[in-house]
Short mmCIF file of C-alpha atoms and ligand atoms in Angstrom, two decimals:
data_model
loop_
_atom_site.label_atom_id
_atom_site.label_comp_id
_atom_site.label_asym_id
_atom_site.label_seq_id
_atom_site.Cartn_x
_atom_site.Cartn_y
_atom_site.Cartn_z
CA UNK A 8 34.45 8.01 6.34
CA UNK A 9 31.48 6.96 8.42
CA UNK A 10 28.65 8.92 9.89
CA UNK A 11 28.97 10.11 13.33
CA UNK A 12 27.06 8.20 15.89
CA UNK A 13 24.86 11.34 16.68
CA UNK A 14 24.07 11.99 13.52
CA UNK A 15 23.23 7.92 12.80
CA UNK A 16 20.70 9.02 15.69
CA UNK A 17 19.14 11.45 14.25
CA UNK A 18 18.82 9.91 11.32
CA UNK A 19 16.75 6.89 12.55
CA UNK A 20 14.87 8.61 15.95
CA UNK A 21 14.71 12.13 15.79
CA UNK A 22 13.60 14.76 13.48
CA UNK A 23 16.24 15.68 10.73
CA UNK A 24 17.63 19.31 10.88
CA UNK A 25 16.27 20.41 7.41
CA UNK A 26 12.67 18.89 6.44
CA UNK A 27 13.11 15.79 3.94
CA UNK A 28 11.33 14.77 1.03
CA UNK A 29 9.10 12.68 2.23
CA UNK A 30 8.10 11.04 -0.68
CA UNK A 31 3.91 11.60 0.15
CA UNK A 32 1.99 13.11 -2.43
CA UNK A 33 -2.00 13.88 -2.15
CA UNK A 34 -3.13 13.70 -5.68
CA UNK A 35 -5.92 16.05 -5.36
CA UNK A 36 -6.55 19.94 -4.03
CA UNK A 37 -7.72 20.19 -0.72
CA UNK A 38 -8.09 23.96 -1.44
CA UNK A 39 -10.93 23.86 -4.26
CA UNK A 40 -14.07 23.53 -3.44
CA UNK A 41 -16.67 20.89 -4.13
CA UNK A 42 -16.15 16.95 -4.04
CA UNK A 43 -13.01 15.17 -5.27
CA UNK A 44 -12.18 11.51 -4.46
CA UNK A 45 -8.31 10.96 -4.92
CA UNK A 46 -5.06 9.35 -3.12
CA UNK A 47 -2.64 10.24 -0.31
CA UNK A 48 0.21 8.25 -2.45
CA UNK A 49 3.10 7.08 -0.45
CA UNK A 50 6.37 5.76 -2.55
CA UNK A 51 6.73 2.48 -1.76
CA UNK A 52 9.11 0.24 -2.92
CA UNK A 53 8.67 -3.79 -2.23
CA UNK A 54 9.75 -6.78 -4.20
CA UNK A 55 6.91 -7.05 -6.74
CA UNK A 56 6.47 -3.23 -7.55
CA UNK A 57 10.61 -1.66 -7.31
CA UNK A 58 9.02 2.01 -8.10
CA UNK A 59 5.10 2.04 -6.82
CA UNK A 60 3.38 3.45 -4.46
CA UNK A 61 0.87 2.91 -1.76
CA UNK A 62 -2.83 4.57 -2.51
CA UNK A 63 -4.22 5.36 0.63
CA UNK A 64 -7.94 6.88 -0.80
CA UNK A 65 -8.84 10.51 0.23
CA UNK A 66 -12.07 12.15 -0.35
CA UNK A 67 -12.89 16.11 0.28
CA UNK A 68 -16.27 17.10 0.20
CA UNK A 69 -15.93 21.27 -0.06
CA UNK A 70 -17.81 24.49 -0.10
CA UNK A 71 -16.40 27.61 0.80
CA UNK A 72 -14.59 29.12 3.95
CA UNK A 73 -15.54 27.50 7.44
CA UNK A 74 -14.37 25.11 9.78
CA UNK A 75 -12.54 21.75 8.85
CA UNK A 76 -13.14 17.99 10.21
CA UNK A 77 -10.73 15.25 9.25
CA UNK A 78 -12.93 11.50 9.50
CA UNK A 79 -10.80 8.67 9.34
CA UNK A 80 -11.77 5.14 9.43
CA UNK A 81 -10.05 1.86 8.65
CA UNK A 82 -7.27 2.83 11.20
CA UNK A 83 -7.65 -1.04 12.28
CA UNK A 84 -8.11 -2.42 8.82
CA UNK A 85 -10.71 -5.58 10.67
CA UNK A 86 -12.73 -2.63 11.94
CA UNK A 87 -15.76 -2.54 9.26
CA UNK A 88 -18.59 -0.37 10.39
CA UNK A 89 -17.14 2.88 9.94
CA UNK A 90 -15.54 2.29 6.83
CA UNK A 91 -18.36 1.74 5.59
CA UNK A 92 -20.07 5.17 6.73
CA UNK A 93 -17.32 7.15 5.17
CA UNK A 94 -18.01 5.76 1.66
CA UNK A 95 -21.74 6.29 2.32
CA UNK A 96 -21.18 9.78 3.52
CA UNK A 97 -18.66 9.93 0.39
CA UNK A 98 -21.31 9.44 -2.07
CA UNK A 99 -23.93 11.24 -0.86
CA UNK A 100 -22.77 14.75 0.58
CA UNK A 101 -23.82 17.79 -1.76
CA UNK A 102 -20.83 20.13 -1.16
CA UNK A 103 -23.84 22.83 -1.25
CA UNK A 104 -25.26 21.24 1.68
CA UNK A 105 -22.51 21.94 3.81
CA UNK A 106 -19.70 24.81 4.32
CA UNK A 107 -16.37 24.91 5.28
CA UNK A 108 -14.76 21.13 4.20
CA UNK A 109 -14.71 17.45 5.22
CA UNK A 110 -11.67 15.64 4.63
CA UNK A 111 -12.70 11.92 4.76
CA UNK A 112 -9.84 9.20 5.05
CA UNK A 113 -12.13 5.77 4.31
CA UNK A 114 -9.48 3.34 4.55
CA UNK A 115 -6.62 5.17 6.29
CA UNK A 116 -4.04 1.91 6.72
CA UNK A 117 -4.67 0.83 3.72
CA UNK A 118 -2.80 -2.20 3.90
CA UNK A 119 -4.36 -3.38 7.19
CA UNK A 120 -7.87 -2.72 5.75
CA UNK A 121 -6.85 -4.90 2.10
CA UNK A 122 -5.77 -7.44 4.24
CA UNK A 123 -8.47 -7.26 6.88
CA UNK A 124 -6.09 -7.56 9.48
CA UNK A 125 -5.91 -4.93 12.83
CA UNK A 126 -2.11 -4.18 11.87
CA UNK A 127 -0.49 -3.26 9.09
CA UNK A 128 1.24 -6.74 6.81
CA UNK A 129 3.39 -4.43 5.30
CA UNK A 130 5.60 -3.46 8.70
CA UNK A 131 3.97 -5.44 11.40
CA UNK A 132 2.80 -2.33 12.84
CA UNK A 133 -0.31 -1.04 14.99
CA UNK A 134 -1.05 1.97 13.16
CA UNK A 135 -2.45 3.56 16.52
CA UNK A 136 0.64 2.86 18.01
CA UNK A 137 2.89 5.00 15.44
CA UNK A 138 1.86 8.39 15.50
CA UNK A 139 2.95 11.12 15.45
CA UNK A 140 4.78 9.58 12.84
CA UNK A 141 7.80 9.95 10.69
CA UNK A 142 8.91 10.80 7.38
CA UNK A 143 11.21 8.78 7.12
CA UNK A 144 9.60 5.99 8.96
CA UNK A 145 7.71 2.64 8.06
CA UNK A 146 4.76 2.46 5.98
CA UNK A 147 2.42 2.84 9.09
CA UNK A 148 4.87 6.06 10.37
CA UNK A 149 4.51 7.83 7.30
CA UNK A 150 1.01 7.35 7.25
CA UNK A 151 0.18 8.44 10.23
CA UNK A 152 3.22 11.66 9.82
CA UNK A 153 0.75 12.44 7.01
CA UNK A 154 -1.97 13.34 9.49
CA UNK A 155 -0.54 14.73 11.89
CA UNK A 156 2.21 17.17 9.83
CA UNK A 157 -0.37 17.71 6.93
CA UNK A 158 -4.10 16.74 6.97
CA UNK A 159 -5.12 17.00 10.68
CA UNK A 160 -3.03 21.04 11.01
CA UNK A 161 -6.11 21.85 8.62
CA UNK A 162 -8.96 20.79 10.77
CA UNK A 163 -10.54 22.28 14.11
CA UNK A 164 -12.31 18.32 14.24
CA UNK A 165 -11.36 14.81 14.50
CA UNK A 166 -13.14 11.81 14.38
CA UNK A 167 -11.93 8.27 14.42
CA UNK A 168 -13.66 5.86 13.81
CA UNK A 169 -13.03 2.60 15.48
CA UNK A 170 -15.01 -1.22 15.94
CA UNK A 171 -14.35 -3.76 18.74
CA UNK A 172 -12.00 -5.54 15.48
CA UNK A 173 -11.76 -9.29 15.91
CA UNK A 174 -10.49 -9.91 19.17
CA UNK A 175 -13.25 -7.92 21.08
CA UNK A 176 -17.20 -7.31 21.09
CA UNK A 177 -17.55 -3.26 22.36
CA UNK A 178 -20.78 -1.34 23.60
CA UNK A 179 -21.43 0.98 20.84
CA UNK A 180 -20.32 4.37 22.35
CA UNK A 181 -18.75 7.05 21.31
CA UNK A 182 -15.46 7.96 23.42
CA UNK A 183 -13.58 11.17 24.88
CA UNK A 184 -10.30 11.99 24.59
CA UNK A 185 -9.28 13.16 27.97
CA UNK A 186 -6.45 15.58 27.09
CA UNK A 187 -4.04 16.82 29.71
CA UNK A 188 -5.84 20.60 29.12
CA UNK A 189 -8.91 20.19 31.20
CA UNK A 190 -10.87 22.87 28.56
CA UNK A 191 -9.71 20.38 25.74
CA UNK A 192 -11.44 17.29 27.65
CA UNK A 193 -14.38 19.22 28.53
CA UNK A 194 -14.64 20.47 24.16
CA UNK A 195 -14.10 16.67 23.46
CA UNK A 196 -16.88 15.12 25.79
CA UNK A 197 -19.22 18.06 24.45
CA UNK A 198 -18.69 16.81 21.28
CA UNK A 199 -18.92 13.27 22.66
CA UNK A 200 -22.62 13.91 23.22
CA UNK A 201 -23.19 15.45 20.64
CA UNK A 202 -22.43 12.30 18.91
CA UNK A 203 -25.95 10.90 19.72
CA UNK A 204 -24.70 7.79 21.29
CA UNK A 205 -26.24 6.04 23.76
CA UNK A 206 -23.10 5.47 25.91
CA UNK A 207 -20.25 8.13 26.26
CA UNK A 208 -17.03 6.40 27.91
CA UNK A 209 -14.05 8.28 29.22
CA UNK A 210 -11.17 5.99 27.90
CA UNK A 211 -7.60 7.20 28.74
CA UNK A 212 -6.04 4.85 27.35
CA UNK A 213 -3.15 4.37 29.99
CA UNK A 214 -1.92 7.68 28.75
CA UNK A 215 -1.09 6.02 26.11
CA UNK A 216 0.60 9.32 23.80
CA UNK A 217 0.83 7.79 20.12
CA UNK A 218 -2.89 6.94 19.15
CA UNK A 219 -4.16 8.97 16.47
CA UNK A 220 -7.10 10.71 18.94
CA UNK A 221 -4.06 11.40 21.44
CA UNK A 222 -2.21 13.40 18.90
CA UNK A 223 -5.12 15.40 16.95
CA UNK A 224 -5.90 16.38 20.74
CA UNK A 225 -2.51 17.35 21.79
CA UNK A 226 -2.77 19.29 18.15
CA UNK A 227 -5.18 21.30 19.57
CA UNK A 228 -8.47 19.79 17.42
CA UNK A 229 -11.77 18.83 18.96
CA UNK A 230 -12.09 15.02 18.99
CA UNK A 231 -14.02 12.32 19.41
CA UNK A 232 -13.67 8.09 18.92
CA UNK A 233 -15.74 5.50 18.66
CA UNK A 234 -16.13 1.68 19.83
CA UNK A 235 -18.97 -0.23 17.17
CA UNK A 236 -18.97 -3.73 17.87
CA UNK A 237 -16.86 -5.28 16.05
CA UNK A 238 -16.06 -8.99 16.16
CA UNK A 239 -14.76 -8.76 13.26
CA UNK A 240 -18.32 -8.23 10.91
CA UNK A 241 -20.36 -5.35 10.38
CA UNK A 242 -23.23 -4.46 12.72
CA UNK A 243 -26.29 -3.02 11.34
CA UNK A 244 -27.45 -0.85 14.49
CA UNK A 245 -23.71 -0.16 15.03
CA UNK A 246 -23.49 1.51 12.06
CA UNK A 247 -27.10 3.67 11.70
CA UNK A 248 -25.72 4.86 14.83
CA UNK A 249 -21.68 6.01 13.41
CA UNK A 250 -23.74 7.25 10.37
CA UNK A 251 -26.26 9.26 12.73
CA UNK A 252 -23.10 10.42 14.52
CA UNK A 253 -21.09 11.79 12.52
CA UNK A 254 -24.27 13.48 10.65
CA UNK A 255 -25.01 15.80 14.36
CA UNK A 256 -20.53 15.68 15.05
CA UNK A 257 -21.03 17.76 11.28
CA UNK A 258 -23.71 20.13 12.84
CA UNK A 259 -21.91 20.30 15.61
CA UNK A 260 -18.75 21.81 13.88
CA UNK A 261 -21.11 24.34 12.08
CA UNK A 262 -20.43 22.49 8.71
CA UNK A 263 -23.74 20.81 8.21
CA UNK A 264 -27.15 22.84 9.43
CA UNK A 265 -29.01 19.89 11.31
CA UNK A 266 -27.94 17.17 12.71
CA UNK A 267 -30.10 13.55 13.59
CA UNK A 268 -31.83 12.99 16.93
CA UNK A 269 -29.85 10.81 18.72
CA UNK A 270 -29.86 10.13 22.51
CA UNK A 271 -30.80 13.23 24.82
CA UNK A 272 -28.47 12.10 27.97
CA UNK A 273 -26.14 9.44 27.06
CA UNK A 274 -24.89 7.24 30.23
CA UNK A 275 -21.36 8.27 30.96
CA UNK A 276 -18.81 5.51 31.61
CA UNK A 277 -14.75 6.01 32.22
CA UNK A 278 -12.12 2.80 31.73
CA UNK A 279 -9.70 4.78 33.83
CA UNK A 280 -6.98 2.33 35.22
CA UNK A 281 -5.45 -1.13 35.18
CA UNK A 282 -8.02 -3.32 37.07
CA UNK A 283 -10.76 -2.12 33.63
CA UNK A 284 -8.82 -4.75 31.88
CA UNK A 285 -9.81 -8.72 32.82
CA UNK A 286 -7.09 -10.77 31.53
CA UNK A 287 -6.37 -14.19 31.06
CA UNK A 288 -4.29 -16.21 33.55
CA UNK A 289 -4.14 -19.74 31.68
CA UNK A 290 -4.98 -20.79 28.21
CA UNK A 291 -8.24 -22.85 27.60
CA UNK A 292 -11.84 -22.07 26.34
CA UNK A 293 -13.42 -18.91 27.42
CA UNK A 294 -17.00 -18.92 28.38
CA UNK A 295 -18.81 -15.76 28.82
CA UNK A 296 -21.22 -15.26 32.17
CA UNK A 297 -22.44 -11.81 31.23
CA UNK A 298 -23.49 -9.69 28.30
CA UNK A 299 -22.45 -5.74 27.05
CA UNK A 300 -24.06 -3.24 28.98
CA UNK A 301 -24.72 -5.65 32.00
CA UNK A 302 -23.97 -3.94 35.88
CA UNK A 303 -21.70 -6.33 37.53
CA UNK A 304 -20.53 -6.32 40.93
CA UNK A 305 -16.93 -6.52 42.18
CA UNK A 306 -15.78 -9.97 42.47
CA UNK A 307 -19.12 -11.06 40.65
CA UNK A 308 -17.89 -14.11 37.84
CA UNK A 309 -17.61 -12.19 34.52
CA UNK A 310 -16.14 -15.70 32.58
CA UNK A 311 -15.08 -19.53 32.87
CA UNK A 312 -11.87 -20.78 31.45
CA UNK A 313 -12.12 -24.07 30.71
CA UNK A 314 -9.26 -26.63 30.37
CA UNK A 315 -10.38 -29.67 28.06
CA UNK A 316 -7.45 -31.48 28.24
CA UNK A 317 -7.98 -31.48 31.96
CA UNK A 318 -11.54 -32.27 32.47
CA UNK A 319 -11.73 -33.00 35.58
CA UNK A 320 -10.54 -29.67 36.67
CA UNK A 321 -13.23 -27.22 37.39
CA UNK A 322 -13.20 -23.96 35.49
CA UNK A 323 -11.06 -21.16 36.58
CA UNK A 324 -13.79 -18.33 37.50
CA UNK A 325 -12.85 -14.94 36.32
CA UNK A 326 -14.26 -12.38 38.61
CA UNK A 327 -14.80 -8.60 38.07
CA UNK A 328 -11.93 -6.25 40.07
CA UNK A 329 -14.65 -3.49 39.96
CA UNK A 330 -18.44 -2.44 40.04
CA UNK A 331 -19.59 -1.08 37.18
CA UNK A 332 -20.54 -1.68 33.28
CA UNK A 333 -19.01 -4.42 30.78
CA UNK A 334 -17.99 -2.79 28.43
CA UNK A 335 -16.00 -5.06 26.24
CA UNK A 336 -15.66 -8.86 25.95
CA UNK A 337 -13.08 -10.76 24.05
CA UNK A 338 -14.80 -12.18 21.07
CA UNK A 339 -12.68 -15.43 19.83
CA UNK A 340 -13.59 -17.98 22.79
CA UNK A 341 -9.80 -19.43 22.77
CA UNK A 342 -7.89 -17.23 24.97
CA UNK A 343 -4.07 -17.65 26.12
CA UNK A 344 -2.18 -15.89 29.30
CA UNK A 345 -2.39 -12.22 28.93
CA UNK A 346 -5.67 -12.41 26.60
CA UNK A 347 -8.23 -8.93 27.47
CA UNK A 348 -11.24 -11.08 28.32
CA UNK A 349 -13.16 -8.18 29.60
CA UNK A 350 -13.55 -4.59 30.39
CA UNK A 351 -15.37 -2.72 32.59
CA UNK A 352 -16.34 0.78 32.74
CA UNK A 353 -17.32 2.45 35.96
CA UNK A 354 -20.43 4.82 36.33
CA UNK A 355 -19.46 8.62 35.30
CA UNK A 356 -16.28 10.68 34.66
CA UNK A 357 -15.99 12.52 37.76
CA UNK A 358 -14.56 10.11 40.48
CA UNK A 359 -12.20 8.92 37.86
CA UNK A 360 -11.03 12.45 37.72
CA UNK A 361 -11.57 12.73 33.90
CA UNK A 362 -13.70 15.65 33.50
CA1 LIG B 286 -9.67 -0.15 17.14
#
């Protein structure tokens, strides 16, 4: 006899009745203090390994009762600089220099980051396009089910760590997670600027609701992003400034004493709605006009497509559909239809009705 049709349903897109076994297993104890470096493992059963698992590495750095902040990096596995920080920060946190706990998650899609790829080659995924998450999900979903049903309920903080990956050079800024509670927005751009970045940007992500920022939010934690770069290498000032940022996000929490100077007012930008995003019309070569950081005017030329296999065609002239700040440029010169060539921010929060 088959299985109903509703309960086929419920077996593939919503949550079971009774809580399954989901097969996750974090290999060390999050409740004893000091430092411990160990594994979220995830069964995982592919052709070359029937009965293995997937080692995602976990690191918590202890010391007592306090408040909680969950780190991740890696969550695009071509985004370098802050997976780099973590294991820095990993070594070299005295658990007696701190109190209350840091959960650090180095290389949180593991796959993505062995592969150096922005999505996961195990399921194809975008791994901040699948929370919350499911048990009984994909690789990616029961990753990211793993933070948000067990690691992230722990922590009052999140901070994710992100790079411009290979497709796009980013403004080094750290970014707000404008939440649909106005005092949760106003928590997360405090802790924004407390960051120590020069550039805070307001990035609501089209509402997008499955990023993992969009859900530790929603949970109710204080959070903050970042853009470093990125290109696909690691950038030296990009990361003094994650590493200098997540030392004052620390003394921010109260889990760390001081923090590290970092800047006093940072410029506040917002990528707010469609016309941000510059894309591609036409395939061809993609020539730059202007630089990260640069004002631009609306309708000033931001990029030239050009078409060598038609050379006597002049360059289609992509022009800005704002004023404001570019914020991101696509990094790989060849571009096709629908390629993000550009972004720009606008000046402050306010008139994009973010804070
Ligand atoms: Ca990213």
């Amino acid at each position: 006899m088959g299985i109903a049709f509703a309960d086929q349903e419920k077996l593939t897109t919503g949550a079971p009745a009774a809580a399954p076994a989901s097969g996750v297993f974090i290999d060390i104890d999050l409740d004893t203090d000091g430092r411990q470096a160990g594994h979220v493992r995830i069964a995982h059963s592919p052709h070359h390994d029937a009965w293995g698992a997937e080692m995602i590495p976990i690191v918590s750095i202890r010391n007592g009762a306090g408040p909680t902040i969950l780190i991740e990096a890696g969550n695009h596995g071509d985004e370098y600089e802050g997976q780099i920080a973590l294991a820095n920060l990993a070594r070299t946190t005295d658990p007696r220099s701190i109190r209350g706990q840091i959960i650090l998650l180095p290389a949180v899609n593991a796959p993505a980051v062995r592969a150096a790829q922005r999505c996961s080659p195990v399921d194809g995924l975008n791994f901040n396009r699948a929370f919350p998450g499911h048990p009984l999900g994909t690789l990616s979903q029961q990753i990211a089910h793993c933070l948000s049903a067990t690691l992230m309920p722990r922590a009052q903080y999140f901070l994710d760590l992100h790079s411009g990956g290979s497709s796009l050079s980013i403004l080094p800024s750290a970014i707000v997670e404008t939440a649909r509670d106005p005092a949760a927005t106003a928590a997360n751009f405090r802790a924004a600027c407390a960051f120590g970045a020069d550039t805070v940007v307001f990035v609501n992500n089209l509402g997008e609701p499955r990023t993992a920022t969009a859900t530790a939010s929603r949970l109710g934690l204080v959070t903050v992003g970042t853009e470093l770069r990125g290109g696909g290498g690691v950038d030296n000032a990009a990361l003094a400034m994650c590493e200098r940022g997540i030392r004052n996000i620390l003394a921010h929490a109260g889990i760390a004493a001081t923090g590290q100077a970092g800047a006093s007012a940072p410029r506040v930008l917002s990528v707010a709605e469609a016309g941000a995003y510059h894309l591609a019309p036409k395939t061809g070569v993609l020539q730059h006009l202007v630089g990260l950081g640069q004002p631009v005017a609306r309708d000033e030329p931001l990029a030239l497509i050009h078409d060598p296999f038609a050379p006597f065609e002049p360059p289609l002239e992509l022009r800005s559909q704002l004023s404001g700040v570019v914020f991101a440029l696509r990094h790989p010169a060849g571009v096709a239809p629908g390629n993000c060539c550009a972004v720009i921010a606008t000046e402050g929060a306010e008139t994009a009705g973010l804070l």
